Short mmCIF file of C-alpha atoms in Angstrom, two decimals:
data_model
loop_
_atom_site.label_atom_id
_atom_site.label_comp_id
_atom_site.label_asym_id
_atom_site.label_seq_id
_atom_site.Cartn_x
_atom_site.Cartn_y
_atom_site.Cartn_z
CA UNK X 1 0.00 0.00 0.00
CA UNK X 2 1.44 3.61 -0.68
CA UNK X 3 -0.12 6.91 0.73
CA UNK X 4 1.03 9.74 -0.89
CA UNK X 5 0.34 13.82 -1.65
CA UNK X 6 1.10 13.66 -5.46
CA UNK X 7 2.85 16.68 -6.86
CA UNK X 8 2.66 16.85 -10.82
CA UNK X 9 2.28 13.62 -12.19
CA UNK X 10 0.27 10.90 -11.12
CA UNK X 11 1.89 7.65 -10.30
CA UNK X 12 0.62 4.21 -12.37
CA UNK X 13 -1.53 2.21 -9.97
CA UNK X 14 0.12 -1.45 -9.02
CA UNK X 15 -1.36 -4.44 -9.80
CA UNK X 16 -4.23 -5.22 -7.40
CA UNK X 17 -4.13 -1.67 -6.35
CA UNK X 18 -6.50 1.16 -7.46
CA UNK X 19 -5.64 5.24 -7.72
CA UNK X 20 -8.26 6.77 -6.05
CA UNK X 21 -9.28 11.11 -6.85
CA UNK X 22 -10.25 11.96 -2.84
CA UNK X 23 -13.62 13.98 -2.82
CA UNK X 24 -13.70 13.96 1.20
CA UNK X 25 -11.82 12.99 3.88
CA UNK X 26 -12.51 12.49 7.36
CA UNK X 27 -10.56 14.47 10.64
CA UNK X 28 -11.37 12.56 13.63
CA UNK X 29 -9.49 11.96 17.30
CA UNK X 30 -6.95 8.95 15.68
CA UNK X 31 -5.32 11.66 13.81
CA UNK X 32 -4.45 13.57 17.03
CA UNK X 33 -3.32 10.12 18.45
CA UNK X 34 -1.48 9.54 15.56
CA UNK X 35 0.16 13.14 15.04
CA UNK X 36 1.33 13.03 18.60
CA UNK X 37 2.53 9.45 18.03
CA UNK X 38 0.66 7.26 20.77
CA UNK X 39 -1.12 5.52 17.87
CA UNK X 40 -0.72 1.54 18.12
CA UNK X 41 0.80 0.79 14.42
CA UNK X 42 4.16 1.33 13.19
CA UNK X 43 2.67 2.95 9.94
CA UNK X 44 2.84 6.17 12.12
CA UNK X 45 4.87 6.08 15.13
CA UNK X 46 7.16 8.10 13.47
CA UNK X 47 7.20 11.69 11.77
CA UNK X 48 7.09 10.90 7.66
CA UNK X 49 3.20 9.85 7.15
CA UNK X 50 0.46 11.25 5.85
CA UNK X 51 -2.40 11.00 8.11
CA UNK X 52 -6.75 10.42 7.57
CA UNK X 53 -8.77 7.71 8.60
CA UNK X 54 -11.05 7.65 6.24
CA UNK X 55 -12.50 8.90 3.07
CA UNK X 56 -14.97 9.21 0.03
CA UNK X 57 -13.28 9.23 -3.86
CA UNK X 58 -13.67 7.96 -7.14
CA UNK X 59 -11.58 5.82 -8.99
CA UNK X 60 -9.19 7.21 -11.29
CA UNK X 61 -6.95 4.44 -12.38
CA UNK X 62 -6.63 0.81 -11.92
CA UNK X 63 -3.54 -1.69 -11.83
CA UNK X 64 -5.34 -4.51 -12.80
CA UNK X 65 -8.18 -4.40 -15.64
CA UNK X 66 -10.29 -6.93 -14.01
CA UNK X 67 -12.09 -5.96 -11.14
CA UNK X 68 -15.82 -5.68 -9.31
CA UNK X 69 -14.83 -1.46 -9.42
CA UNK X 70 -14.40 0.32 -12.55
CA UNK X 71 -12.37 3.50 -13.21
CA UNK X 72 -15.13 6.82 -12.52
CA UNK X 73 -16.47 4.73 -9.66
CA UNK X 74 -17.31 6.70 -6.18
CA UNK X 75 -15.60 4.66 -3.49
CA UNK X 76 -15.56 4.80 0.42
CA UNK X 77 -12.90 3.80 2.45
CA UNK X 78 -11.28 3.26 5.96
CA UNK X 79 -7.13 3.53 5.32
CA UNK X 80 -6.13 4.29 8.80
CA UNK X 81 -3.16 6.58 7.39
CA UNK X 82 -3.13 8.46 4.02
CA UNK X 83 -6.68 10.33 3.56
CA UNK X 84 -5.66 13.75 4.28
CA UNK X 85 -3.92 14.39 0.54
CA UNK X 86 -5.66 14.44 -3.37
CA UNK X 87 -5.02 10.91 -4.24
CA UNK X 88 -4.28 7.48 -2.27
CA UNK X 89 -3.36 4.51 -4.03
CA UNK X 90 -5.16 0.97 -2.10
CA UNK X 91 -5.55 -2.49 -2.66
CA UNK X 92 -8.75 -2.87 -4.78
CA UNK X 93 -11.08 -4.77 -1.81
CA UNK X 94 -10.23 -2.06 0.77
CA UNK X 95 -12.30 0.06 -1.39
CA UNK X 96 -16.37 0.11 -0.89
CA UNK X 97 -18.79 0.92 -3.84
CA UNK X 98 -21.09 3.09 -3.34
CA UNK X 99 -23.17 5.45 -5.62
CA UNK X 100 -22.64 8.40 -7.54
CA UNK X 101 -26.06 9.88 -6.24
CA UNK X 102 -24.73 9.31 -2.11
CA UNK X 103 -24.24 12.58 -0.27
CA UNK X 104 -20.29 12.52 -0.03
CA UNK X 105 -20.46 14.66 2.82
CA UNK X 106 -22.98 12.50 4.72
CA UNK X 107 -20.99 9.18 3.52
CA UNK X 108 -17.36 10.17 4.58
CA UNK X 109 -19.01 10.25 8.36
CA UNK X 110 -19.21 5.92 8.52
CA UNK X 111 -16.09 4.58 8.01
CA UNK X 112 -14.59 5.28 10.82
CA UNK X 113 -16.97 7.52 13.36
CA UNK X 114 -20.42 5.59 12.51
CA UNK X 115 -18.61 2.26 12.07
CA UNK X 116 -16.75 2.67 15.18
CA UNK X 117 -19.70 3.79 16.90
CA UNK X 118 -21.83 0.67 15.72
CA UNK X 119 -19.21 -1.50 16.72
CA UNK X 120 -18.95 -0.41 19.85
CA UNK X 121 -22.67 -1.30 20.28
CA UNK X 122 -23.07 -4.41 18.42
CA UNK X 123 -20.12 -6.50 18.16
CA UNK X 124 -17.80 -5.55 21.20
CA UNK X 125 -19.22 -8.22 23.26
CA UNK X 126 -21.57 -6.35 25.58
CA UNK X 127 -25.06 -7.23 25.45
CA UNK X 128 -27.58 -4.73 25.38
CA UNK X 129 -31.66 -5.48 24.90
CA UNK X 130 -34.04 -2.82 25.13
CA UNK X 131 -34.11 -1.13 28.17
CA UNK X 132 -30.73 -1.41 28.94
CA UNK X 133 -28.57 1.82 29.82
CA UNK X 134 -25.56 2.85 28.50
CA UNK X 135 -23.28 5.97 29.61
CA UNK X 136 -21.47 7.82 26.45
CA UNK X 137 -18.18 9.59 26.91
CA UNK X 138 -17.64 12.27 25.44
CA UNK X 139 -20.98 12.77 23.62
CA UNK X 140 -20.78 15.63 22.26
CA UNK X 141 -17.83 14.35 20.01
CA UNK X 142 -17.44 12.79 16.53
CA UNK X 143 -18.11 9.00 18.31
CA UNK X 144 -20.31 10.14 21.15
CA UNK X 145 -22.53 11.74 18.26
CA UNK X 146 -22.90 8.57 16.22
CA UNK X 147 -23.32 6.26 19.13
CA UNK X 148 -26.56 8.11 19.97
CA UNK X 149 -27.66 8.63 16.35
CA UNK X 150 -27.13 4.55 15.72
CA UNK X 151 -29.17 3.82 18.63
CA UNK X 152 -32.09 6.06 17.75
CA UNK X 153 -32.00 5.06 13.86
CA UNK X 154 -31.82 1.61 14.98
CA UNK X 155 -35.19 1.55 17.62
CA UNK X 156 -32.19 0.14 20.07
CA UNK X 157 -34.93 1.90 22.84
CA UNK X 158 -31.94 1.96 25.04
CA UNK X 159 -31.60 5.07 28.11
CA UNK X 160 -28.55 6.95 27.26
CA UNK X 161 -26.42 9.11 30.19
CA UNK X 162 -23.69 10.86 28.37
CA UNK X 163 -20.20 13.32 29.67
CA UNK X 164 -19.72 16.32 27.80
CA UNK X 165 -18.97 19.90 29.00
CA UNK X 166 -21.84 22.53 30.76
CA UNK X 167 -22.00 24.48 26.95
CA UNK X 168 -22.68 21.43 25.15
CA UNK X 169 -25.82 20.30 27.48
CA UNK X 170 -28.40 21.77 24.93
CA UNK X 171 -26.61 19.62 22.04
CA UNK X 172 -26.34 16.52 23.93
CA UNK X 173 -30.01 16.57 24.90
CA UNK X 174 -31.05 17.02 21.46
CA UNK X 175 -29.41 13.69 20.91
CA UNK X 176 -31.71 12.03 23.27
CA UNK X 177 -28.57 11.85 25.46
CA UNK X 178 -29.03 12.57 29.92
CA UNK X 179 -25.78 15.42 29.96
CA UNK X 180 -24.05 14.71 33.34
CA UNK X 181 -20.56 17.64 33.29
CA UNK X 182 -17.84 15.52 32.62
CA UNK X 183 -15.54 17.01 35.43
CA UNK X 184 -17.95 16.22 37.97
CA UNK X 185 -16.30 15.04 40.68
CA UNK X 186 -19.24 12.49 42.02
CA UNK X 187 -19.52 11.72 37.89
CA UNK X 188 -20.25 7.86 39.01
CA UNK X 189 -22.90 8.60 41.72
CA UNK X 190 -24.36 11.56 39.49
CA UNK X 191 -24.56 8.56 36.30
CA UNK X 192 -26.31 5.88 39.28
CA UNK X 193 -28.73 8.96 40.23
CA UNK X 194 -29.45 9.17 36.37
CA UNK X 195 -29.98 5.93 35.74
CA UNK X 196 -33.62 4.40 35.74
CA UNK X 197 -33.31 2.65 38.61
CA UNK X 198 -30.13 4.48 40.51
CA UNK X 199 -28.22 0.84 40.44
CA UNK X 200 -25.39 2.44 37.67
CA UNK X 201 -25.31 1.71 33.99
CA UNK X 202 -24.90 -1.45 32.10
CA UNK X 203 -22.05 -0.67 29.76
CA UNK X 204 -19.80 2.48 29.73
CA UNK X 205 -18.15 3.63 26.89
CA UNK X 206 -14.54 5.18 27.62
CA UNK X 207 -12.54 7.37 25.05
CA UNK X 208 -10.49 9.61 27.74
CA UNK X 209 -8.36 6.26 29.06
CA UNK X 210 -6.74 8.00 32.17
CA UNK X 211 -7.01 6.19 35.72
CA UNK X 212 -9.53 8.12 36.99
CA UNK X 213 -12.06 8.42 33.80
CA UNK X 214 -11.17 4.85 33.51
CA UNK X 215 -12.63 4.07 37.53
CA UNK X 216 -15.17 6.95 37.14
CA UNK X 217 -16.80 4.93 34.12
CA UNK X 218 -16.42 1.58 36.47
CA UNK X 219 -17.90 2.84 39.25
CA UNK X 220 -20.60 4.04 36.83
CA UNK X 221 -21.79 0.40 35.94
CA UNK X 222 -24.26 -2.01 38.10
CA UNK X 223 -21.90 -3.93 40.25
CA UNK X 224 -21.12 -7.67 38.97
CA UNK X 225 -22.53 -7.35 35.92
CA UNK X 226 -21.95 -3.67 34.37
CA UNK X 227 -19.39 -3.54 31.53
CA UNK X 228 -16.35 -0.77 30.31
CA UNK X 229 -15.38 -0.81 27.48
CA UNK X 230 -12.12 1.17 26.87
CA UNK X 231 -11.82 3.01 22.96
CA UNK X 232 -9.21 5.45 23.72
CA UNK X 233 -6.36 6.72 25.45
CA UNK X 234 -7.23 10.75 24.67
CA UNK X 235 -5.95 11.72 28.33
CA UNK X 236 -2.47 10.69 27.37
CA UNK X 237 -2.24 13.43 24.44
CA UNK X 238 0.06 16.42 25.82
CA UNK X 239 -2.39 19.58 26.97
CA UNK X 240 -1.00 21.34 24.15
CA UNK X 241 -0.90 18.07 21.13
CA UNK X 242 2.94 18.06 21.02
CA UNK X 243 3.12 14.64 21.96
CA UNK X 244 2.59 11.96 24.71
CA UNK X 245 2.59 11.73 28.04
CA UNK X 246 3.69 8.21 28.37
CA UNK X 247 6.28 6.59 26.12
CA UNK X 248 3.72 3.10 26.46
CA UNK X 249 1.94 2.11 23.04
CA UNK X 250 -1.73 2.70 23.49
CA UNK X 251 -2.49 -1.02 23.94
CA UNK X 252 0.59 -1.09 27.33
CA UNK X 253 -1.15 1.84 28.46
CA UNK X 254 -4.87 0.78 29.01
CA UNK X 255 -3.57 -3.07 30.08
CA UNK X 256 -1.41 -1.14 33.07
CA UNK X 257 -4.81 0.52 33.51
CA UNK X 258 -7.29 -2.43 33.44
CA UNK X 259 -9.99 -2.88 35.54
CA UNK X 260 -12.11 -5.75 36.08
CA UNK X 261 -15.10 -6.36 33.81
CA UNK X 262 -13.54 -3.80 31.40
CA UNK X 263 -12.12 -4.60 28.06
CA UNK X 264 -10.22 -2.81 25.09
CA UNK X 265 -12.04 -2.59 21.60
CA UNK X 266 -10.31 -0.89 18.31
CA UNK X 267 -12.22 -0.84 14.91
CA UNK X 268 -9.42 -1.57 13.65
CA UNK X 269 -8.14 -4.74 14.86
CA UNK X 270 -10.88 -6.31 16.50
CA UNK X 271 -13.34 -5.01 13.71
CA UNK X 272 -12.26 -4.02 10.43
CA UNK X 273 -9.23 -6.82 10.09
CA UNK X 274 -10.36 -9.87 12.16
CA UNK X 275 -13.81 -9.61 10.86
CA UNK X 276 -13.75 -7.93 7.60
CA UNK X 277 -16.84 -9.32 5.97
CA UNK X 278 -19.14 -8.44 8.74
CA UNK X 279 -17.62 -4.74 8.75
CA UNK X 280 -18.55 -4.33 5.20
CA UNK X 281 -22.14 -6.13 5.72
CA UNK X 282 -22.80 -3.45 8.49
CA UNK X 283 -21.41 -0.53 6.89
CA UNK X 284 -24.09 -1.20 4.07
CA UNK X 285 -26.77 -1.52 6.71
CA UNK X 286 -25.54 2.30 7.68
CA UNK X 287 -25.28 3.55 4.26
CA UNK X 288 -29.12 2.13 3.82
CA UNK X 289 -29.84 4.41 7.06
CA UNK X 290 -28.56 7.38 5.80
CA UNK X 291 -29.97 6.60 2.20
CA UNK X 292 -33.67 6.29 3.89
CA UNK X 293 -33.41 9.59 5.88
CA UNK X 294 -33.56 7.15 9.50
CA UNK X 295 -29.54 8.19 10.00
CA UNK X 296 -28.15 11.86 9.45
CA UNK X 297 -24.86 11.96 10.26
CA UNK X 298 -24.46 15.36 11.94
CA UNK X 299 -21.15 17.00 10.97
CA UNK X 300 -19.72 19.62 12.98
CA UNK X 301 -17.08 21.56 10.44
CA UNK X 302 -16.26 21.46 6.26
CA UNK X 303 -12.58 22.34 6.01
CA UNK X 304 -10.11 22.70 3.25
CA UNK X 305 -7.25 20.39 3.20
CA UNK X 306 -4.62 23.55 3.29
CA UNK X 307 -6.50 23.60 6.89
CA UNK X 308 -4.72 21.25 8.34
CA UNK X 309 -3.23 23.00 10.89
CA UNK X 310 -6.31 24.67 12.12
CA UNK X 311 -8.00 21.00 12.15
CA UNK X 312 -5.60 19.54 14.54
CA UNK X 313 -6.10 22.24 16.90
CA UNK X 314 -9.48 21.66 16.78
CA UNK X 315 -8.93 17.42 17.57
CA UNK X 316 -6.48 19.31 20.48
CA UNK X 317 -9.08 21.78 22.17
CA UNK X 318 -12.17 20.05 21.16
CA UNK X 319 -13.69 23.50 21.44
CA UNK X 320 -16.98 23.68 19.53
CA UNK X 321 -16.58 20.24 17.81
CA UNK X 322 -20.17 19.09 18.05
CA UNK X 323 -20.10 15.94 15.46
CA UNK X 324 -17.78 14.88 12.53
CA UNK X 325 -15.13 17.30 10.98
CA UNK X 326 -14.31 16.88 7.21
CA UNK X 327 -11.57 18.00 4.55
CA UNK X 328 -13.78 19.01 1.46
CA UNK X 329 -10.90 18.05 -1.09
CA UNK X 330 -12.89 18.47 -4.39
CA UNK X 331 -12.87 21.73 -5.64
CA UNK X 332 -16.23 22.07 -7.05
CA UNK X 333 -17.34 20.58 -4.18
CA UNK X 334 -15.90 22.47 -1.58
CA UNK X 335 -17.25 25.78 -4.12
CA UNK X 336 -20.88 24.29 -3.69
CA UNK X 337 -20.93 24.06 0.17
CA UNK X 338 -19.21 27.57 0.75
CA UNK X 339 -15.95 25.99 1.70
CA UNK X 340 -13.40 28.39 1.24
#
């Protein structure tokens, strides 16, 4: 695989591998993890890499001629490292079909965020029938968004208690999301007062990582049989995004840091690679979501790729990020939504 900005002339796609013309590309909290270099994959533990998760193109060359996508194709994709540039050159079945009439914008959200998110409730290992509670870190965020969104467009009928800060109450409500101010310092008794019947939540959901979020969102569950599971290590990122605060890989940090009845889940690993064929299967059942109206990915900022500074900053300060953020890289594109 190759990820590459290409200046002047385009490269000729290998075999197996298609060129791909990037229309949108997703800026989400991996590329701050990445950037500062606490992400777990040697693709980008050093300086030299071109970052973005994810993204939504169309198919400008091929290396092989035989193949279920065809050159003009609109593709979707989740890369891990390499979105944030004009082209990106992948192995042909990394790349998802999807139609020319799809809103881009809308699209670009599920790879990562809405997949992730979905993930996290269906195939993590936590079960969760109607009725059951959940508690949603960081709601107000990229993932915290989509978790709520999933489990109102899929009648999941579950009570959802979510952290965020005072000014993003309003917001989080509007998601059908409980607020509780995530530097409360009772946050686990505040989540067990929120809860239906004040005995804690069944599963939390963890993206901060440190100790005490990490025992906070413990504490949170119904004793014996409550669940964490553990998505990030955000607290580790230096206050400023220059780096980390531990010289551990993400995956030493949260097993120094595990608690019991909490486990570690990645969309990565434990999602996109060890089960590949149900990650496409249920990023389909998204994209039907969205395509019926039931799912509307909310997106919080349309950026220009030269904005790449400004983005991380954003990921850093999370200041008024309510949703997914996106690099419009298409030009006409970026002219029709006033992205300038």
């Amino acid at each position: 695989m190759t990820w590459e900005v290409f200046p002047g002339k385009l490269p000729e796609a290998q075999p197996g591998n298609a060129l791909v013309r990037i229309i949108a590309a997703g800026i989400a909290g991996p590329d701050n993890i990445q950037r500062a270099g606490g992400y777990p994959n040697e693709r980008c533990r050093l300086p030299g890499f071109t970052p973005g998760y994810d993204f939504v193109g169309e198919v400008v060359q091929l290396g092989s001629p035989r193949h279920s996508i065809s050159v003009g194709d609109r593709v979707a994709a989740m890369c891990m490292i390499g979105a944030h540039a004009t082209h990106i050159e992948l192995p042909v079945p990394d790349l998802l079909k999807i139609d020319r009439s799809d809103d881009v914008v809308k699209v670009c959200a599920l790879p990562l965020n809405y997949m992730t998110a979905f993930g996290m409730l269906q195939r993590s290992g936590v079960d969760l029938p109607p009725g059951s509670s959940i508690l949603i870190g960081s709601a107000a965020g990229g993932i915290g968004t989509a978790v709520a969104q999933i489990v109102e467009a899929f009648d999941m009928e579950l009570h959802m208690i979510g952290t965020c800060s005072p000014s993003k109450f309003d917001y989080v409500r509007s998601l059908g999301v409980t607020p509780i101010d995530r530097h409360d310092p009772n946050l686990w008794r505040t989540v067990h007062d929120a809860t239906l019947d004040g005995q804690g939540v069944d599963v939390a959901y963890d993206a901060v990582g440190s100790e005490e979020s990490l025992l906070q969102s413990h504490l949170a569950t119904r004793a014996v049989t409550g669940q964490v599971i553990a998505i990030g290590i955000m607290s580790d990122i230096a206050t400023d995004g220059s780096g980390m605060t531990s010289k551990m890989s993400a995956d030493e940090i949260l097993v120094r840091r595990r608690l019991p009845r909490m486990s570690y889940w990645g969309v990565e690993r434990a999602y996109y690679q060890e089960t590949r064929e149900l990650w496409e299967k249920d990023f389909y059942n998204l994209l039907d979501h969205v395509r019926s109206g039931k799912l509307n990915p909310t997106i919080a900022k349309l950026l220009k790729l030269s904005d790449g500074v400004h983005a991380h900053e954003l990921l850093v300060s999370g200041s008024g990020v309510l949703g997914k953020m996106e690099f419009i890289v298409d030009a006409q594109l970026a002219l029709r939504l006033g992205v300038t």
